[in-house]
Amino acid sequence: MKSFMMLALFAAGATADIEFSRTVTQLIPGASGNVTLNTGCKSKDIYGSNDCTLEWGSNYTVTVDAVVPVAITTGATVDVDLKIDGLVSFKVNCPLCGANCSFEVPVTHQKINQAMPPCPLLPAGTYKNTTVLSLPSPSPVPTKISFKGTVTVKDGSGKELIGLNVEGSAS
């Protein structure tokens, strides 16, 4: 889950920092959620922290409090569809559980192959968790980039559970 959260923050994520904001565009009926960072964010709404600036080499406490009306099982995916610097397409489709998330980073052509946690990731019900997100130092981003796009989580049938518009920069 920590690796997925880092991917989500970077995909969603300034001088040597990660800056990002998000807007929730879709939430399945019966679901609710709040993801809060202990520091680094300028605003908060019903979904949690927003308008954040995270510093490389720092630690952040991430608290998740969610109601998930359906189990996250085999076949559930996260789709990331971003434009980097308004030009380069960055699309990732990964399983949320039970398989590897594999993709290639544009421009650098770095191949990522991350084992995802076993399924079911979450049963239907209430989910509460607090974890520490440790950002590496120095920045792994070779130059300042901006990004804008969408992140979508779907269940095994392809039904959209949550949709986000994200934008930000990293350097």
PDB file of C-alpha atoms in Angstrom:
ATOM      1  CA  MET A   1       0.000   0.000   0.000  1.00  0.00           C
ATOM      2  CA  LYS A   2       2.910   2.340   0.800  1.00  0.00           C
ATOM      3  CA  SER A   3       4.283   1.898  -2.749  1.00  0.00           C
ATOM      4  CA  PHE A   4       0.864   2.610  -4.258  1.00  0.00           C
ATOM      5  CA  MET A   5       0.527   5.753  -2.153  1.00  0.00           C
ATOM      6  CA  MET A   6       3.974   6.955  -3.264  1.00  0.00           C
ATOM      7  CA  LEU A   7       3.011   6.316  -6.893  1.00  0.00           C
ATOM      8  CA  ALA A   8      -0.257   8.136  -6.409  1.00  0.00           C
ATOM      9  CA  LEU A   9       1.473  11.104  -4.745  1.00  0.00           C
ATOM     10  CA  PHE A  10       4.134  11.304  -7.467  1.00  0.00           C
ATOM     11  CA  ALA A  11       1.520  10.895 -10.200  1.00  0.00           C
ATOM     12  CA  ALA A  12      -0.640  13.433  -8.596  1.00  0.00           C
ATOM     13  CA  GLY A  13       2.706  15.375  -7.330  1.00  0.00           C
ATOM     14  CA  ALA A  14       8.649  23.629  -6.912  1.00  0.00           C
ATOM     15  CA  THR A  15      12.006  23.899  -6.191  1.00  0.00           C
ATOM     16  CA  ALA A  16      13.292  20.475  -5.205  1.00  0.00           C
ATOM     17  CA  ASP A  17       9.804  19.474  -4.068  1.00  0.00           C
ATOM     18  CA  ILE A  18       6.640  17.725  -5.134  1.00  0.00           C
ATOM     19  CA  GLU A  19       3.625  20.018  -5.413  1.00  0.00           C
ATOM     20  CA  PHE A  20       0.172  18.652  -6.149  1.00  0.00           C
ATOM     21  CA  SER A  21      -3.529  19.287  -5.898  1.00  0.00           C
ATOM     22  CA  ARG A  22      -6.499  17.057  -6.635  1.00  0.00           C
ATOM     23  CA  THR A  23     -10.203  17.281  -7.244  1.00  0.00           C
ATOM     24  CA  VAL A  24     -12.465  14.284  -6.644  1.00  0.00           C
ATOM     25  CA  THR A  25     -14.689  13.892  -9.715  1.00  0.00           C
ATOM     26  CA  GLN A  26     -16.307  10.521  -8.979  1.00  0.00           C
ATOM     27  CA  LEU A  27     -17.017   8.512  -5.845  1.00  0.00           C
ATOM     28  CA  ILE A  28     -19.098   5.342  -5.840  1.00  0.00           C
ATOM     29  CA  PRO A  29     -22.336   5.661  -3.817  1.00  0.00           C
ATOM     30  CA  GLY A  30     -21.841   4.598  -0.213  1.00  0.00           C
ATOM     31  CA  ALA A  31     -18.128   5.396  -0.258  1.00  0.00           C
ATOM     32  CA  SER A  32     -16.389   8.092   1.719  1.00  0.00           C
ATOM     33  CA  GLY A  33     -12.799   8.801   2.426  1.00  0.00           C
ATOM     34  CA  ASN A  34     -10.324  11.158   3.933  1.00  0.00           C
ATOM     35  CA  VAL A  35      -6.558  11.027   3.309  1.00  0.00           C
ATOM     36  CA  THR A  36      -4.651  13.483   5.481  1.00  0.00           C
ATOM     37  CA  LEU A  37      -0.978  14.404   5.616  1.00  0.00           C
ATOM     38  CA  ASN A  38       0.351  15.686   8.936  1.00  0.00           C
ATOM     39  CA  THR A  39       2.098  18.654   7.284  1.00  0.00           C
ATOM     40  CA  GLY A  40       2.840  20.312   3.956  1.00  0.00           C
ATOM     41  CA  CYS A  41      -0.677  21.057   2.708  1.00  0.00           C
ATOM     42  CA  LYS A  42      -2.380  24.448   2.389  1.00  0.00           C
ATOM     43  CA  SER A  43      -5.980  23.285   2.323  1.00  0.00           C
ATOM     44  CA  LYS A  44      -8.327  20.501   3.350  1.00  0.00           C
ATOM     45  CA  ASP A  45     -11.782  19.413   2.198  1.00  0.00           C
ATOM     46  CA  ILE A  46     -14.097  16.479   2.946  1.00  0.00           C
ATOM     47  CA  TYR A  47     -11.637  14.167   1.156  1.00  0.00           C
ATOM     48  CA  GLY A  48      -8.598  15.288   3.165  1.00  0.00           C
ATOM     49  CA  SER A  49      -5.415  17.229   2.517  1.00  0.00           C
ATOM     50  CA  ASN A  50      -5.007  19.186  -0.715  1.00  0.00           C
ATOM     51  CA  ASP A  51      -2.710  21.759  -2.326  1.00  0.00           C
ATOM     52  CA  CYS A  52       0.373  20.076  -0.904  1.00  0.00           C
ATOM     53  CA  THR A  53       4.113  20.679  -1.155  1.00  0.00           C
ATOM     54  CA  LEU A  54       6.267  17.746  -0.073  1.00  0.00           C
ATOM     55  CA  GLU A  55      10.019  17.997   0.349  1.00  0.00           C
ATOM     56  CA  TRP A  56      12.415  15.311  -0.822  1.00  0.00           C
ATOM     57  CA  GLY A  57      14.153  13.622   2.108  1.00  0.00           C
ATOM     58  CA  SER A  58      11.248  14.284   4.475  1.00  0.00           C
ATOM     59  CA  ASN A  59       8.816  11.985   6.266  1.00  0.00           C
ATOM     60  CA  TYR A  60       5.047  12.484   6.264  1.00  0.00           C
ATOM     61  CA  THR A  61       2.429  10.762   8.377  1.00  0.00           C
ATOM     62  CA  VAL A  62      -0.453   9.720   6.127  1.00  0.00           C
ATOM     63  CA  THR A  63      -3.775   8.911   7.777  1.00  0.00           C
ATOM     64  CA  VAL A  64      -6.505   7.158   5.806  1.00  0.00           C
ATOM     65  CA  ASP A  65     -10.082   6.902   7.058  1.00  0.00           C
ATOM     66  CA  ALA A  66     -12.412   5.411   4.456  1.00  0.00           C
ATOM     67  CA  VAL A  67     -15.654   3.542   3.953  1.00  0.00           C
ATOM     68  CA  VAL A  68     -15.365   1.158   1.021  1.00  0.00           C
ATOM     69  CA  PRO A  69     -18.765  -0.293  -0.006  1.00  0.00           C
ATOM     70  CA  VAL A  70     -17.249  -2.987  -2.252  1.00  0.00           C
ATOM     71  CA  ALA A  71     -14.300  -5.321  -1.769  1.00  0.00           C
ATOM     72  CA  ILE A  72     -11.135  -4.466  -3.684  1.00  0.00           C
ATOM     73  CA  THR A  73     -10.392  -7.841  -5.271  1.00  0.00           C
ATOM     74  CA  THR A  74      -8.673  -9.417  -8.270  1.00  0.00           C
ATOM     75  CA  GLY A  75      -9.186  -7.326 -11.391  1.00  0.00           C
ATOM     76  CA  ALA A  76      -9.370  -3.962  -9.597  1.00  0.00           C
ATOM     77  CA  THR A  77      -7.107  -1.394 -11.258  1.00  0.00           C
ATOM     78  CA  VAL A  78      -5.691   2.096 -11.014  1.00  0.00           C
ATOM     79  CA  ASP A  79      -5.417   4.039 -14.265  1.00  0.00           C
ATOM     80  CA  VAL A  80      -3.120   7.047 -14.454  1.00  0.00           C
ATOM     81  CA  ASP A  81      -3.404   9.297 -17.520  1.00  0.00           C
ATOM     82  CA  LEU A  82      -1.099  12.324 -17.335  1.00  0.00           C
ATOM     83  CA  LYS A  83       0.507  14.857 -19.630  1.00  0.00           C
ATOM     84  CA  ILE A  84       4.039  15.721 -18.548  1.00  0.00           C
ATOM     85  CA  ASP A  85       4.944  19.342 -19.302  1.00  0.00           C
ATOM     86  CA  GLY A  86       1.795  19.445 -21.455  1.00  0.00           C
ATOM     87  CA  LEU A  87       3.483  17.308 -24.131  1.00  0.00           C
ATOM     88  CA  VAL A  88       4.529  13.829 -23.057  1.00  0.00           C
ATOM     89  CA  SER A  89       1.834  11.245 -22.425  1.00  0.00           C
ATOM     90  CA  PHE A  90       2.261   9.090 -19.317  1.00  0.00           C
ATOM     91  CA  LYS A  91      -0.306   6.315 -19.030  1.00  0.00           C
ATOM     92  CA  VAL A  92      -0.233   3.541 -16.474  1.00  0.00           C
ATOM     93  CA  ASN A  93      -2.776   0.795 -15.907  1.00  0.00           C
ATOM     94  CA  CYS A  94      -1.956  -1.351 -12.900  1.00  0.00           C
ATOM     95  CA  PRO A  95      -3.693  -3.943 -10.771  1.00  0.00           C
ATOM     96  CA  LEU A  96      -4.400  -2.787  -7.225  1.00  0.00           C
ATOM     97  CA  CYS A  97      -3.623  -6.247  -5.884  1.00  0.00           C
ATOM     98  CA  GLY A  98      -2.536  -9.751  -6.773  1.00  0.00           C
ATOM     99  CA  ALA A  99      -0.040  -8.978  -9.553  1.00  0.00           C
ATOM    100  CA  ASN A 100       2.812  -6.677 -10.493  1.00  0.00           C
ATOM    101  CA  CYS A 101       2.432  -3.061 -11.558  1.00  0.00           C
ATOM    102  CA  SER A 102       4.797  -2.647 -14.512  1.00  0.00           C
ATOM    103  CA  PHE A 103       5.361   0.440 -16.619  1.00  0.00           C
ATOM    104  CA  GLU A 104       8.052   2.524 -18.273  1.00  0.00           C
ATOM    105  CA  VAL A 105       8.742   6.119 -17.262  1.00  0.00           C
ATOM    106  CA  PRO A 106       8.640   8.414 -20.313  1.00  0.00           C
ATOM    107  CA  VAL A 107      11.815  10.179 -21.431  1.00  0.00           C
ATOM    108  CA  THR A 108      14.123   8.314 -18.990  1.00  0.00           C
ATOM    109  CA  HIS A 109      12.766   4.911 -20.124  1.00  0.00           C
ATOM    110  CA  GLN A 110      13.222   3.593 -16.586  1.00  0.00           C
ATOM    111  CA  LYS A 111      11.289   0.367 -16.167  1.00  0.00           C
ATOM    112  CA  ILE A 112       9.257  -0.034 -12.978  1.00  0.00           C
ATOM    113  CA  ASN A 113       8.034  -3.432 -11.830  1.00  0.00           C
ATOM    114  CA  GLN A 114       6.387  -3.221  -8.394  1.00  0.00           C
ATOM    115  CA  ALA A 115       4.771  -6.216  -6.701  1.00  0.00           C
ATOM    116  CA  MET A 116       1.333  -5.211  -5.465  1.00  0.00           C
ATOM    117  CA  PRO A 117      -0.158  -6.625  -2.244  1.00  0.00           C
ATOM    118  CA  PRO A 118      -2.204  -9.832  -2.333  1.00  0.00           C
ATOM    119  CA  CYS A 119      -5.937  -9.784  -3.016  1.00  0.00           C
ATOM    120  CA  PRO A 120      -8.314  -8.963  -1.549  1.00  0.00           C
ATOM    121  CA  LEU A 121      -6.711  -5.593  -0.896  1.00  0.00           C
ATOM    122  CA  LEU A 122      -9.673  -4.388   1.135  1.00  0.00           C
ATOM    123  CA  PRO A 123     -12.894  -6.065   2.136  1.00  0.00           C
ATOM    124  CA  ALA A 124     -16.035  -3.971   2.004  1.00  0.00           C
ATOM    125  CA  GLY A 125     -16.267  -1.915   5.161  1.00  0.00           C
ATOM    126  CA  THR A 126     -14.369   0.673   7.147  1.00  0.00           C
ATOM    127  CA  TYR A 127     -10.645   1.122   6.603  1.00  0.00           C
ATOM    128  CA  LYS A 128      -8.398   3.109   8.936  1.00  0.00           C
ATOM    129  CA  ASN A 129      -4.641   3.251   8.660  1.00  0.00           C
ATOM    130  CA  THR A 130      -1.755   5.527   9.539  1.00  0.00           C
ATOM    131  CA  THR A 131       1.627   5.092   7.886  1.00  0.00           C
ATOM    132  CA  VAL A 132       4.800   7.064   7.360  1.00  0.00           C
ATOM    133  CA  LEU A 133       5.676   8.072   3.817  1.00  0.00           C
ATOM    134  CA  SER A 134       9.435   8.594   3.479  1.00  0.00           C
ATOM    135  CA  LEU A 135      10.497  10.510   0.377  1.00  0.00           C
ATOM    136  CA  PRO A 136      13.982   9.741  -0.929  1.00  0.00           C
ATOM    137  CA  SER A 137      16.811  12.242  -0.994  1.00  0.00           C
ATOM    138  CA  PRO A 138      18.062  13.572  -3.272  1.00  0.00           C
ATOM    139  CA  SER A 139      15.210  14.016  -5.717  1.00  0.00           C
ATOM    140  CA  PRO A 140      15.038  11.194  -8.295  1.00  0.00           C
ATOM    141  CA  VAL A 141      13.551  13.687 -10.793  1.00  0.00           C
ATOM    142  CA  PRO A 142      16.382  14.948 -13.034  1.00  0.00           C
ATOM    143  CA  THR A 143      14.704  18.236 -13.965  1.00  0.00           C
ATOM    144  CA  LYS A 144      11.568  20.167 -13.040  1.00  0.00           C
ATOM    145  CA  ILE A 145       8.437  18.705 -14.601  1.00  0.00           C
ATOM    146  CA  SER A 146       4.773  19.571 -14.443  1.00  0.00           C
ATOM    147  CA  PHE A 147       1.902  17.124 -14.774  1.00  0.00           C
ATOM    148  CA  LYS A 148      -1.842  17.254 -15.228  1.00  0.00           C
ATOM    149  CA  GLY A 149      -4.396  14.514 -15.765  1.00  0.00           C
ATOM    150  CA  THR A 150      -6.577  11.897 -14.167  1.00  0.00           C
ATOM    151  CA  VAL A 151      -6.315   8.970 -11.776  1.00  0.00           C
ATOM    152  CA  THR A 152      -9.144   6.429 -11.800  1.00  0.00           C
ATOM    153  CA  VAL A 153      -9.689   3.403  -9.558  1.00  0.00           C
ATOM    154  CA  LYS A 154     -11.966   0.664 -10.935  1.00  0.00           C
ATOM    155  CA  ASP A 155     -13.315  -2.556  -9.497  1.00  0.00           C
ATOM    156  CA  GLY A 156     -12.864  -5.954 -11.154  1.00  0.00           C
ATOM    157  CA  SER A 157     -15.866  -5.392 -13.438  1.00  0.00           C
ATOM    158  CA  GLY A 158     -14.439  -2.081 -14.701  1.00  0.00           C
ATOM    159  CA  LYS A 159     -16.868   0.099 -12.734  1.00  0.00           C
ATOM    160  CA  GLU A 160     -15.298   3.403 -11.659  1.00  0.00           C
ATOM    161  CA  LEU A 161     -14.991   3.612  -7.867  1.00  0.00           C
ATOM    162  CA  ILE A 162     -13.136   6.898  -7.611  1.00  0.00           C
ATOM    163  CA  GLY A 163     -12.010   9.490 -10.120  1.00  0.00           C
ATOM    164  CA  LEU A 164      -9.516  12.290  -9.534  1.00  0.00           C
ATOM    165  CA  ASN A 165      -8.209  15.219 -11.525  1.00  0.00           C
ATOM    166  CA  VAL A 166      -4.615  15.875 -10.481  1.00  0.00           C
ATOM    167  CA  GLU A 167      -1.994  18.470 -11.292  1.00  0.00           C
ATOM    168  CA  GLY A 168       1.322  19.554  -9.948  1.00  0.00           C
ATOM    169  CA  SER A 169       5.057  19.572 -10.412  1.00  0.00           C
ATOM    170  CA  ALA A 170       8.164  17.781  -9.208  1.00  0.00           C
ATOM    171  CA  SER A 171      11.826  18.610  -9.317  1.00  0.00           C
TER     172      SER A 171
END
